[in-house]
Tab-separated table of C-alpha atoms in Angstrom:
chain	number	residue	atom	x	y	z
A	20	MET	CA	0.151	0.130	0.214
A	21	SER	CA	1.176	3.594	-0.952
A	22	GLU	CA	2.494	5.868	1.687
A	23	LYS	CA	0.511	8.859	-0.153
A	24	LEU	CA	-2.664	6.654	0.040
A	25	VAL	CA	-2.407	6.077	3.777
A	26	ASP	CA	-1.734	9.452	4.289
A	27	ALA	CA	-4.883	10.346	2.186
A	28	TRP	CA	-6.607	8.358	4.304
A	29	ARG	CA	-5.265	9.347	7.620
A	30	ALA	CA	-6.119	13.089	6.617
A	31	ARG	CA	-9.553	12.335	5.685
A	32	ALA	CA	-10.285	10.390	9.161
A	33	SER	CA	-8.715	13.513	11.188
A	34	LYS	CA	-10.980	16.038	9.262
A	35	GLU	CA	-14.269	13.664	10.191
A	36	TYR	CA	-16.187	14.307	13.158
A	37	PRO	CA	-16.784	11.187	15.090
A	38	VAL	CA	-20.537	11.428	14.168
A	39	ASN	CA	-19.820	11.292	10.586
A	40	LEU	CA	-17.230	8.469	10.925
A	41	LEU	CA	-20.182	6.604	12.410
A	42	ARG	CA	-22.518	7.455	9.509
A	43	MET	CA	-19.986	5.925	6.974
A	44	LYS	CA	-20.369	1.965	5.756
A	45	ARG	CA	-18.210	-0.082	8.019
A	46	PRO	CA	-15.232	-0.937	5.727
A	47	VAL	CA	-14.575	2.990	4.724
A	48	ARG	CA	-14.830	3.709	8.528
A	49	LEU	CA	-12.329	0.938	9.527
A	50	THR	CA	-9.990	2.103	6.874
A	51	LEU	CA	-9.800	5.450	7.864
A	52	LEU	CA	-9.516	4.944	11.559
A	53	ALA	CA	-6.892	2.237	10.662
A	54	ALA	CA	-4.744	4.409	8.719
A	55	LEU	CA	-5.334	7.237	11.595
A	56	CYS	CA	-4.091	4.702	14.196
A	57	HIS	CA	-0.814	3.480	12.284
A	58	VAL	CA	0.148	6.727	11.428
A	59	ARG	CA	-0.042	8.248	14.977
A	60	GLN	CA	1.528	4.964	16.430
A	61	THR	CA	4.204	5.656	13.964
A	62	GLU	CA	4.362	9.332	14.815
A	63	ILE	CA	4.429	8.255	18.812
A	64	THR	CA	7.019	5.856	18.646
A	65	ASP	CA	9.369	8.244	16.476
A	66	SER	CA	8.891	10.607	19.455
A	67	LEU	CA	9.566	8.116	22.027
A	68	VAL	CA	12.721	6.944	20.333
A	69	GLU	CA	14.115	10.412	19.903
A	70	LEU	CA	13.673	11.110	23.678
A	71	PHE	CA	15.076	8.008	24.553
A	72	ILE	CA	18.146	9.073	22.523
A	73	GLN	CA	18.325	12.286	24.005
A	74	LEU	CA	18.028	10.966	27.514
A	75	VAL	CA	20.733	8.519	26.827
A	76	LEU	CA	22.864	11.419	25.541
A	77	LYS	CA	22.441	13.645	28.453
A	78	ILE	CA	23.236	10.724	30.978
A	79	ASN	CA	26.390	10.108	29.061
A	80	THR	CA	27.398	13.542	29.029
A	81	ARG	CA	26.754	14.222	32.896
A	82	ALA	CA	28.591	11.025	33.760
A	83	GLU	CA	31.587	12.347	31.632
A	84	ARG	CA	31.418	15.491	33.199
A	85	LYS	CA	31.338	14.489	36.691
A	86	VAL	CA	34.336	11.958	35.749
A	87	GLU	CA	36.539	14.801	34.261
A	88	ARG	CA	35.716	16.967	37.360
A	89	GLU	CA	37.101	14.076	39.714
A	90	LEU	CA	39.874	13.130	37.630
A	91	GLY	CA	40.888	16.564	37.119
A	92	ALA	CA	41.162	17.428	40.764
A	93	GLU	CA	43.048	14.260	41.183
A	94	LEU	CA	45.587	14.716	38.403
A	95	LYS	CA	46.540	18.401	39.729
A	96	LYS	CA	47.849	16.902	42.743
A	97	VAL	CA	50.749	15.358	41.053
A	98	ARG	CA	53.593	17.649	41.505
A	99	GLY	CA	55.554	18.902	38.815
A	100	LYS	CA	54.056	17.206	36.391
A	101	GLU	CA	52.824	20.421	34.357
A	102	ALA	CA	56.095	22.157	34.482
A	103	MET	CA	57.544	18.613	33.234
A	104	LEU	CA	55.398	18.596	30.233
A	105	LEU	CA	56.529	22.194	29.701
A	106	ARG	CA	60.123	21.684	29.696
A	107	VAL	CA	59.416	18.239	27.253
A	108	ALA	CA	57.780	20.554	24.817
A	109	GLU	CA	60.273	23.680	25.069
A	110	ALA	CA	63.195	20.785	24.306
A	111	ALA	CA	61.340	19.354	21.479
A	112	LEU	CA	60.726	22.563	20.018
A	113	ALA	CA	64.291	23.814	20.704
A	114	GLU	CA	65.679	20.811	18.690
A	115	PRO	CA	63.070	19.099	16.841
A	116	ALA	CA	65.680	17.023	14.979
A	117	GLY	CA	67.417	16.136	18.088
A	118	VAL	CA	67.456	12.641	19.735
A	119	VAL	CA	65.201	12.045	22.150
A	120	ARG	CA	67.699	10.259	24.591
A	121	ARG	CA	69.642	13.472	24.422
A	122	VAL	CA	67.130	16.353	23.760
A	123	ILE	CA	64.095	14.879	26.173
A	124	TYR	CA	65.362	12.560	28.884
A	125	PRO	CA	67.648	15.195	30.632
A	126	VAL	CA	64.748	17.788	31.139
A	127	VAL	CA	62.605	15.219	32.740
A	128	GLY	CA	65.210	13.359	34.786
A	129	GLY	CA	65.599	10.231	32.591
A	130	GLU	CA	64.109	7.419	30.884
A	131	LYS	CA	62.603	5.949	34.043
A	132	THR	CA	60.694	9.320	34.662
A	133	LEU	CA	59.520	9.493	31.388
A	134	LYS	CA	58.362	5.838	31.137
A	135	ALA	CA	56.532	6.428	34.711
A	136	LEU	CA	54.553	9.476	33.236
A	137	ALA	CA	53.467	7.231	30.295
A	138	ALA	CA	52.616	4.563	32.360
A	139	GLU	CA	50.653	6.838	34.824
A	140	ALA	CA	48.968	8.934	31.654
A	141	ALA	CA	47.765	5.145	30.426
A	142	ALA	CA	46.267	4.143	33.933
A	143	ASN	CA	44.268	7.505	34.196
A	144	GLU	CA	42.966	6.999	30.891
A	145	ALA	CA	41.697	3.511	31.849
A	146	ARG	CA	40.563	4.735	34.968
A	147	TYR	CA	38.930	7.507	33.416
A	148	LYS	CA	36.781	5.051	30.910
A	149	VAL	CA	36.058	2.727	34.029
A	150	ARG	CA	34.689	5.323	35.918
A	151	VAL	CA	32.564	6.980	33.225
A	152	ARG	CA	30.935	3.450	32.723
A	153	THR	CA	30.458	2.992	36.494
A	154	VAL	CA	28.923	6.582	36.520
A	155	CYS	CA	26.436	5.910	33.646
A	156	ASP	CA	25.720	2.564	34.711
A	157	ARG	CA	24.422	4.007	38.323
A	158	ARG	CA	22.494	6.713	36.557
A	159	THR	CA	20.711	4.259	33.919
A	160	ARG	CA	19.717	1.637	36.708
A	161	ARG	CA	17.936	4.672	38.704
A	162	THR	CA	16.416	5.579	35.310
A	163	GLY	CA	15.922	2.384	33.802
A	164	GLY	CA	17.376	3.835	30.459
A	165	GLY	CA	20.367	2.534	28.687
A	166	CYS	CA	24.155	3.584	27.716
A	167	SER	CA	25.316	4.260	24.303
A	168	SER	CA	28.549	2.676	23.267
A	169	ARG	CA	30.251	5.929	23.998
A	170	CYS	CA	29.865	5.641	27.471
């Protein structure tokens, strides 16, 4: 059945007064009402899906913001990390063709320190993802919603 035909039946049914619908022959009345109900059901379903998607995105965004605030405060507690990053960036910019071992290692305190920073950054990223997932799961359990793959 064509969509135009169903839309035409729906438009016709929505214009009619209930009394006029009752006066119509049964097959015509049922066809018009079926078209009206079908289109309305589709519209309502689409609206509910859209609301659900918006809810999931809102939950995910709030979870990410909360975790970023928590971890941001935690990361700032590490002393000297930002200054060390600044020294690394300055050394790399000063000698872009230089050997890492000769240019970067001396400003951070050696290879061991740089490895420790890399390991810490990797651990923080993993903790961030786990924490966002935990916050998201808690919120969705309360609301009965789902979580997107982003979370």
